[in-house]
XYZ file of C-alpha atoms in Angstrom:
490
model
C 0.000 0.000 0.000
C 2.927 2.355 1.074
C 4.453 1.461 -2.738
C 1.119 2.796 -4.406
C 0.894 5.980 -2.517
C 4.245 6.643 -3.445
C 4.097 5.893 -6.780
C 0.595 7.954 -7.177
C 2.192 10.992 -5.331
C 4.977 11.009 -7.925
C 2.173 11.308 -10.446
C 0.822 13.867 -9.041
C 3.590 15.845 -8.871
C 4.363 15.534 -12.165
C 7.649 13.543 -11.814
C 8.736 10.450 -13.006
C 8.933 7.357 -10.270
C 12.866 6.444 -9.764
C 11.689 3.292 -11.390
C 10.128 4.024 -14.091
C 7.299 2.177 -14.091
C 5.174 4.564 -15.099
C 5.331 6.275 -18.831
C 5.921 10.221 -19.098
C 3.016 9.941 -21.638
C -0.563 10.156 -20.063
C 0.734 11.348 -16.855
C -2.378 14.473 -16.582
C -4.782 11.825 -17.193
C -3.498 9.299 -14.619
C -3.009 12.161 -12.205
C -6.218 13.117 -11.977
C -8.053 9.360 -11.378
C -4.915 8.443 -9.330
C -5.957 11.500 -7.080
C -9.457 9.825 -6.600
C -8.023 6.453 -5.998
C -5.371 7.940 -3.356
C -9.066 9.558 -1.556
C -10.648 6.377 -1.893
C -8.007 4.202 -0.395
C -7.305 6.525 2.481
C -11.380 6.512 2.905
C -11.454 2.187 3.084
C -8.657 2.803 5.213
C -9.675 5.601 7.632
C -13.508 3.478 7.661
C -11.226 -0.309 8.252
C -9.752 1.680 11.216
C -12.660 2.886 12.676
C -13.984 -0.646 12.583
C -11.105 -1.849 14.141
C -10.940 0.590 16.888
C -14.848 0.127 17.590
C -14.311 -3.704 17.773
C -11.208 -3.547 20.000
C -13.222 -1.097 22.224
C -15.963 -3.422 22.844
C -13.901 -6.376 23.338
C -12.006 -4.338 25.815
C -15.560 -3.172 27.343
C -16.530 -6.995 27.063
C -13.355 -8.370 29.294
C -13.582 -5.953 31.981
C -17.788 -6.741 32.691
C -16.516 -10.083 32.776
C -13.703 -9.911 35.141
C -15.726 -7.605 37.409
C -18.921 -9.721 37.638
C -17.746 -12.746 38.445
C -16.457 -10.945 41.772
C -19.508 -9.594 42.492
C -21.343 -13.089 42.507
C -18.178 -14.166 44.434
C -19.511 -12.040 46.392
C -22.849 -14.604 47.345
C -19.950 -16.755 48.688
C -18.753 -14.402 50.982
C -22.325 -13.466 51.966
C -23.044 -17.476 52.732
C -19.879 -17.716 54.621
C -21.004 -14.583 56.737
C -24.424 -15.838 57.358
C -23.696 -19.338 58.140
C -20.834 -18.510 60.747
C -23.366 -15.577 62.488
C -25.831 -18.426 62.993
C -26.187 -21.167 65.518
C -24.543 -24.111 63.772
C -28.444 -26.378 64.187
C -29.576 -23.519 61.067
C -26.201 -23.789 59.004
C -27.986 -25.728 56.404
C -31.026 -23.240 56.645
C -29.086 -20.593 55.660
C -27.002 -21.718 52.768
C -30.292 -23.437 51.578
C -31.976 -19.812 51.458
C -28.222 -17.889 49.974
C -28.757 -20.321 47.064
C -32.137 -19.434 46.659
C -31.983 -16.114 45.969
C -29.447 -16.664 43.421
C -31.544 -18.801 41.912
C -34.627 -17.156 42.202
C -32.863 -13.218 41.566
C -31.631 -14.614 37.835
C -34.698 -16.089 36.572
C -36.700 -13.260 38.024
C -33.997 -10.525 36.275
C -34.829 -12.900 32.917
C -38.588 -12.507 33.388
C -38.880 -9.540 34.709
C -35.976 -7.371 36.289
C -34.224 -6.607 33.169
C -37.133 -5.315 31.541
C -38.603 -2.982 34.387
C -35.484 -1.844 35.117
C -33.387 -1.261 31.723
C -36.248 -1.865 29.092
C -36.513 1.848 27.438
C -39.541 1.902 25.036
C -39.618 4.269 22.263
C -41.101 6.537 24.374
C -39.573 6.073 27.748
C -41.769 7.565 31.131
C -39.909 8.419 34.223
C -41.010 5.264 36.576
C -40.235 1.810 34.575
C -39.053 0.399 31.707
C -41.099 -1.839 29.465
C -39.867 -4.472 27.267
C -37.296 -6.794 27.174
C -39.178 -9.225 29.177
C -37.589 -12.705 28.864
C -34.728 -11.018 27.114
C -36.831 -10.742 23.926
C -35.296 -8.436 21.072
C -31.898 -8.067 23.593
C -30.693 -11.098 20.733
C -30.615 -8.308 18.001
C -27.634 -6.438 20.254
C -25.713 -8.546 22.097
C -23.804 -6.020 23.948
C -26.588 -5.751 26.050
C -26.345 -9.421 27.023
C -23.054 -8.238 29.148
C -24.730 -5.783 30.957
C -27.626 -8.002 31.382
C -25.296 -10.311 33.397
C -23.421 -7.630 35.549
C -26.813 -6.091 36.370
C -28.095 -9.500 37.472
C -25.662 -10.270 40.123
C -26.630 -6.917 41.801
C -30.010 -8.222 42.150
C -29.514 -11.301 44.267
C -27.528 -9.610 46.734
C -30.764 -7.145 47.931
C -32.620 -10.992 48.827
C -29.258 -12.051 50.604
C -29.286 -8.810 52.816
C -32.621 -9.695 53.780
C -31.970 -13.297 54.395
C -29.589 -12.571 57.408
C -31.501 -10.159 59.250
C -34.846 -13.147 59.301
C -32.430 -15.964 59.600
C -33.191 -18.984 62.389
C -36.924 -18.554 62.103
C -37.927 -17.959 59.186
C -39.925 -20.353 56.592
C -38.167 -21.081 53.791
C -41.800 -20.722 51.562
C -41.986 -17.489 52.728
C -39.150 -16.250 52.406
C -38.479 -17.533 49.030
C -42.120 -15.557 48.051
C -40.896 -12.066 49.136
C -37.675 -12.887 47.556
C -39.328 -13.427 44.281
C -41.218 -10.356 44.670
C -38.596 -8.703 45.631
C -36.491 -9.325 42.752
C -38.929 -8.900 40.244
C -40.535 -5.626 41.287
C -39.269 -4.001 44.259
C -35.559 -3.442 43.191
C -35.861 -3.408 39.150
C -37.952 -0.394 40.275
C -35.262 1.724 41.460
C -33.046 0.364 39.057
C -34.735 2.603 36.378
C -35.004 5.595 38.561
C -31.356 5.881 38.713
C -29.278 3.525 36.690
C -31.699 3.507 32.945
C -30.766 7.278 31.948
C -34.680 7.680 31.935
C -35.749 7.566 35.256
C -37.025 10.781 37.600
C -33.771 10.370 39.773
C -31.935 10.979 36.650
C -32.249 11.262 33.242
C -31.638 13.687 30.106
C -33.629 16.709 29.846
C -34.687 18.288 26.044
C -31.653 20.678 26.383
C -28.643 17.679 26.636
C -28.466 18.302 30.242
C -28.205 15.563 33.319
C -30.934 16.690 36.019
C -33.653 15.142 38.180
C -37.058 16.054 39.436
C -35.904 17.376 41.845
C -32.631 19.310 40.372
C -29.022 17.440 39.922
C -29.106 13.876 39.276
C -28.845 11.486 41.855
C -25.194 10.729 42.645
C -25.119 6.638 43.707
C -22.322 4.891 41.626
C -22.497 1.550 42.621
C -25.557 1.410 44.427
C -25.549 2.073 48.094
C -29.259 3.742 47.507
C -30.148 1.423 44.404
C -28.909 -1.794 46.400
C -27.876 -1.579 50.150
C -30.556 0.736 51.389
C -33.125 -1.353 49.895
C -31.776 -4.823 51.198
C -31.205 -2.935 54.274
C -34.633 -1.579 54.700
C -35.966 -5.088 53.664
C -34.082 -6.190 56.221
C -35.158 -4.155 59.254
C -39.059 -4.871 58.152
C -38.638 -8.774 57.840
C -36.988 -8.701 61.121
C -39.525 -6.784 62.560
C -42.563 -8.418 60.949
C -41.225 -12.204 61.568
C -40.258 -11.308 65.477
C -37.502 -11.918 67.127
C -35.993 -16.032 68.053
C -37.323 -17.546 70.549
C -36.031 -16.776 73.762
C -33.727 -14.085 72.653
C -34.221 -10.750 74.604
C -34.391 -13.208 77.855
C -31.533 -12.484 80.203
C -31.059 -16.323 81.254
C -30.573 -16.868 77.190
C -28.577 -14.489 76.216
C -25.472 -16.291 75.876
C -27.157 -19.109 73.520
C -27.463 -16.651 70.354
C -24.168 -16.278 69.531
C -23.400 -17.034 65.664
C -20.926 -20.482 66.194
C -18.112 -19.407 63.629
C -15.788 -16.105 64.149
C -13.623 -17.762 61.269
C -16.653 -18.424 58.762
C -17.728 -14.337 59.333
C -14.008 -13.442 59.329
C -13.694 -15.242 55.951
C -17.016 -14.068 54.028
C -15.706 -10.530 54.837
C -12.709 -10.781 53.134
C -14.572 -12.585 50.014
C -17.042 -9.669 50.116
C -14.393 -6.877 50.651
C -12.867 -8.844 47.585
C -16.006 -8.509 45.643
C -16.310 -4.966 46.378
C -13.357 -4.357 43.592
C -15.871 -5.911 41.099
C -18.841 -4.495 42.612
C -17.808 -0.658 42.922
C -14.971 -0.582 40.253
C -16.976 -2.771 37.397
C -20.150 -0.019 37.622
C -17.716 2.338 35.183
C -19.024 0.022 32.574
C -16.309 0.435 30.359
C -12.293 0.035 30.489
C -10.995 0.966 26.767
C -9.388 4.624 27.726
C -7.206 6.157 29.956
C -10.363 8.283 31.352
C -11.768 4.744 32.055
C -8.687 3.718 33.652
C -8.277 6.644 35.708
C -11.560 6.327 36.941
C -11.584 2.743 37.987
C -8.453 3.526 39.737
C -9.819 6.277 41.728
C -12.921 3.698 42.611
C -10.406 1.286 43.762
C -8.406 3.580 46.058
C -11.324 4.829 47.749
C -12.705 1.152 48.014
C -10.387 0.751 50.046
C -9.976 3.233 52.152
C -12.916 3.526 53.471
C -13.959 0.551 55.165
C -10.666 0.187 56.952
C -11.326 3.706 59.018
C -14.632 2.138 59.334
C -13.641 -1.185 60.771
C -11.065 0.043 63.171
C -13.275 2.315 64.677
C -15.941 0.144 65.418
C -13.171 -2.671 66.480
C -12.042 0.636 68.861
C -15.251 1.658 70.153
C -16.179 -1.883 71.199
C -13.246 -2.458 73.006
C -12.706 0.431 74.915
C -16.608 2.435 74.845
C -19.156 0.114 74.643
C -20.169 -2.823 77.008
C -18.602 -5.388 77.729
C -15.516 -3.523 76.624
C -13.671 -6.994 74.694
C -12.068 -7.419 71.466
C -15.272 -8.014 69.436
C -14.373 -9.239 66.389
C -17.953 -9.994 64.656
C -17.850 -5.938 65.482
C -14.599 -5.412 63.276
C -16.388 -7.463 60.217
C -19.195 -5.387 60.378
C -17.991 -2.011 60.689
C -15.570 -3.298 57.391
C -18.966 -3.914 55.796
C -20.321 -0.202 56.710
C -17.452 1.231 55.604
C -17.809 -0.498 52.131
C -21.386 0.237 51.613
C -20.973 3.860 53.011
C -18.324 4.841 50.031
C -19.807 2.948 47.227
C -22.502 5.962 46.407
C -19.649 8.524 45.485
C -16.424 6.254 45.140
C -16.172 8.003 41.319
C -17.038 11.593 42.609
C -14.440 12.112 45.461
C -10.948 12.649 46.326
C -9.629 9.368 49.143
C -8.785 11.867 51.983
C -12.788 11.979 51.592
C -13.203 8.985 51.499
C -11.619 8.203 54.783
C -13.941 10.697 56.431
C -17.028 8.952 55.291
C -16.007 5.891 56.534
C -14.935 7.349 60.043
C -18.871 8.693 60.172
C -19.748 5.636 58.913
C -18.420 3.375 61.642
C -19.872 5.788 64.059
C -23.734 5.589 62.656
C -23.088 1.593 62.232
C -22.183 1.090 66.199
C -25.203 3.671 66.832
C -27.340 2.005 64.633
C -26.455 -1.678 65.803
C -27.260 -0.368 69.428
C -30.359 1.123 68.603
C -31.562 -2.249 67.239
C -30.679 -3.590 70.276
C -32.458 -0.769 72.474
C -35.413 -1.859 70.638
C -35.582 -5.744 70.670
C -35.264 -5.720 66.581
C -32.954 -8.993 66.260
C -31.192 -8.717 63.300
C -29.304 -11.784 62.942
C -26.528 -10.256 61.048
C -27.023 -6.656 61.931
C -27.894 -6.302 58.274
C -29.997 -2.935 58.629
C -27.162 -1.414 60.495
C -24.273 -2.365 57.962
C -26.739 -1.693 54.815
C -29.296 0.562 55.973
C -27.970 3.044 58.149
C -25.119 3.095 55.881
C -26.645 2.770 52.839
C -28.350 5.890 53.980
C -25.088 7.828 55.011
C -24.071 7.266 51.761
C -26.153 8.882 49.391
C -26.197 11.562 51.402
C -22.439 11.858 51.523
C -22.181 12.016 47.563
C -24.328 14.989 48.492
C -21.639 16.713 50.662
C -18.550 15.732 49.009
C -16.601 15.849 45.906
C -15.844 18.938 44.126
C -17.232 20.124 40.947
C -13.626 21.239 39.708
C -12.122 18.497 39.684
C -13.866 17.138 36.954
C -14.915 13.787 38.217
C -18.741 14.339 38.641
C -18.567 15.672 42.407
C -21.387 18.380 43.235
C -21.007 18.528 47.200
C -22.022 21.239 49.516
C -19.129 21.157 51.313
C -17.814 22.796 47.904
C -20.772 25.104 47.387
C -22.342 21.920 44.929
C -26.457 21.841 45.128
C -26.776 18.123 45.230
C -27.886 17.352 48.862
C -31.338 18.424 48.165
C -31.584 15.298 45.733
C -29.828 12.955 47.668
C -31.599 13.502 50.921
C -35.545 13.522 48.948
C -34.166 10.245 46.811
C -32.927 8.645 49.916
C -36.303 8.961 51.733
C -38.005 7.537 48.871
C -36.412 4.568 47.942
C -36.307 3.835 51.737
C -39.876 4.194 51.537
C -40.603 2.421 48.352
C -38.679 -0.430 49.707
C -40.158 -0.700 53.022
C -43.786 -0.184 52.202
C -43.937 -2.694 49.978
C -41.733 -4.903 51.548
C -44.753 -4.740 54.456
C -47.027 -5.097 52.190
C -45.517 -8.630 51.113
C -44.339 -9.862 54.636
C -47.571 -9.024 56.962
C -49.995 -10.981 54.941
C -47.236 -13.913 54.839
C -47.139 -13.770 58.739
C -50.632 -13.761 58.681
C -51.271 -16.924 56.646
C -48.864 -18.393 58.490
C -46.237 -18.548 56.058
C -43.818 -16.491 57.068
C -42.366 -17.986 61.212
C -40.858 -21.294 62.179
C -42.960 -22.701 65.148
C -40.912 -22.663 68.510
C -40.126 -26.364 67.891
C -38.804 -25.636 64.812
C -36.608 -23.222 66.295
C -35.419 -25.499 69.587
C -34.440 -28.299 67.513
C -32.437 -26.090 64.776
C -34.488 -26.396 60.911
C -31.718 -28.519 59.777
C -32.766 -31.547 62.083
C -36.433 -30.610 60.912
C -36.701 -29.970 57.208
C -32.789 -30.997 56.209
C -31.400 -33.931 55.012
C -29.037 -34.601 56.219
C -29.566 -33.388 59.712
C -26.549 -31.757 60.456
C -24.309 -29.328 59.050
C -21.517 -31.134 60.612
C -20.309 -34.539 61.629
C -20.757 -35.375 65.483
C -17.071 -34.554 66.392
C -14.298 -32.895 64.530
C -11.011 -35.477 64.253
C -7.491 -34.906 63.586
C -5.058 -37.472 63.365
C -7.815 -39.964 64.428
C -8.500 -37.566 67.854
C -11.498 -36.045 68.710
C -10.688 -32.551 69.505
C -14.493 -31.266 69.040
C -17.723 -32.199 70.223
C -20.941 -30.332 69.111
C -23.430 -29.650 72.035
């Protein structure tokens, strides 16, 4: 190709190659269709380029979904670990039966329905749902939906995990499995579209080009501390409430039987989640093919980080040396990790990691408060899942409201930096909270009512795994090492 050009550009400049391969004769006429052949050529080549640099883009775009959603479903494992060690080891079985079934459950109801209410734009898209794309019709004719489809999914389980900690050890599996279908196919797809379509009230395009809201800026929640935490977390706090607490728990005489029977299982599914968390917060800039990209999945990392380690040590602090009894609590340290993580994933893209570390100090603080409060109340919560997702899913959006600074050119619009955003992440806060919990009452009272929702008291003295499970334990009798018993389960 180089050897044309050159040859055509001697033509056109009215010189003879060095070669001689073309006559002096006819040279006006061959200059003038070699100058259309030269524009021609450089057109196939500038279009073959374009092609090229659109197809490496999307396989670049392609690879990163995929490395970052397979940690966030790694992240179910974490969640299972968590769960199982928090709970007496008669409901292991219980437990990982129910973390499987919202998996389950959260895909095929994201294939049905979630995809569709929550990312199915019509030709004329309202402000409150999405609608079509049910069953993943038409998504066949562009298959780079079919990534996003997947990434999106694995957000949707985890709201029904949330919520299957805070009922856990006496709770019906029918039940729960009900509101977790319901769940997933309406309650979260819901807010999905509000903030995460482009068309929802919370934030979409106006006729002049220009981000905005009902309510003024767009909502500010990256990775979905609003979207997913405060809704698990607020799904969370009503099952508790509705189901009651386990048997015997707020009696004095009991109190020591309720501790979860594996500090290494929660110890472990915090470090799988915390692992997650660097698919789940850095994997929401949706694309990875420029150094913007790059930049900005960096940033998410660093403040991913940052974050929940002010967060756990001040919780791990404030146990030891504030709060009664005043031990190393390390169930306490796991948690306040968790806040910390779900406190910076609304504005990880949108502010500096000095800020960071400030949100998770506050974060810590309103998890221990929060935690205590349940307490104060009688609300058991298993896993103190309202506490680590609520309260801090709450903190959250309202700290993308207060920090990050509009010059800086990464999306911030805090007050702390004369932004306006607070006003929308403070009204957008109290209505997915409310969305969330309403109907999440709506679901779980009549199930109580029917009976379908609470084990029976022998359910809960025997454990459900020696009830409904097969087999009947979690774990074998005794635990042997070189052929001596060094455990025995009570």
């Amino acid at each position: 190709l180089a050897q044309v050009i050159l040859v055509e550009a001697f033509l056109l400049s009215g010189q003879e190659p060095l070669d001689g391969t073309v006559p002096h004769s006819g040279r006006a006429d061959m200059s003038v269709v070699t100058a259309e052949s030269i524009y021609l050529k450089l057109g196939h080549i500038n279009s073959d380029m374009d092609t090229m640099q659109t197809d490496y883009e999307e396989c670049l775009d392609a690879i990163w979904m995929l490395l970052a959603m397979p940690l966030v479903f790694f992240m179910h494992a974490g969640l299972g670990l968590l769960e199982a060690g928090s709970v007496r080891f008669k409901n292991t079985q219980n437990i990982l039966t129910k973390n499987l079934l919202v998996v389950c459950i959260g895909f095929l109801t994201w294939y049905a329905f979630g995809y569709a209410l929550g990312f199915g734009l019509v030709d004329e898209p309202n402000r409150f749902s999405g609608g079509q794309h049910f069953l993943m019709v038409d998504l066949w004719k562009d298959k780079s939906r079919l990534r996003v489809w997947l990434f999106q999914g694995t957000f949707c389980a985890t709201g029904g995990t949330i919520v299957s900690g805070a009922m856990a050890e006496r709770t019906k599996l029918r039940g729960f499995g009900i509101y977790t279908t319901l769940m997933t196919a309406f309650i979260y797809p819901l807010v999905v579209y509000w903030v995460w379509s482009g068309s929802g009230f919370l934030n979409y395009t106006d006729a002049d080009g220009k981000k905005v809201s009902v309510f003024g800026p767009p909502l500010i929640d990256f990775a979905g501390s609003g979207v997913v935490h405060l809704v698990g977390g607020i799904g969370a706090l009503c099952g508790a409430i509705v189901v009651g607490p386990r048997k015997d728990r707020w009696d004095p005489a009991h109190a020591d039987a309720f501790f979860g029977h594996s500090i290494p299982f929660c110890v472990l599914g915090v470090f799988f989640l915390w692992c997650g968390w660097y698919g789940f917060n850095p994997g929401n800039v949706g694309q990875l093919h420029s150094k913007a990209d790059a930049y900005a999945v960096g940033l998410v990392a660093v403040n991913t980080t940052l974050a929940p380690c002010v967060s756990g040590l001040l919780v791990f602090f404030l146990r030891a040396r504030v709060v009664e009894p005043k031990r190393l609590d390390v169930g306490g340290f796991c948690n306040g990790i968790l806040a910390g993580l779900v406190s910076v994933s609304a504005g990880c893209a949108t502010i500096k990691p000095w800020e960071s570390i400030i949100i998770g100090l506050i974060a810590g603080i309103l998890y221990q408060a929060a935690s205590m409060l349940l307490k104060r109340f009688q609300v058991d919560d298993v896993v103190d899942a309202f506490a680590v997702h609520g309260a801090s899913g709450c903190w959250a959006v309202l700290a993308a409201g207060l920090f990050g600074n509009p010059d800086e050119g990464v999306g911030g619009n805090g007050l702390f930096y004369g932004g306006n955003q607070l006003w929308t992440q403070l009204i957008a806060m109290l209505i997915i909270a409310s969305w969330a919990g309403v109907l999440s009452l709506a679901i779980l009272v009549p199930l109580k009512r029917l009976g379908m929702l609470r084990l029976s008291d022998d359910f809960q003295d025997s454990g459900a795994d020696a009830m409904e499970h097969t087999p009947e334990k979690a774990y074998n009798d005794s635990l042997k090492v070189c052929g001596e018993e060094i455990v025995q389960w009570a």
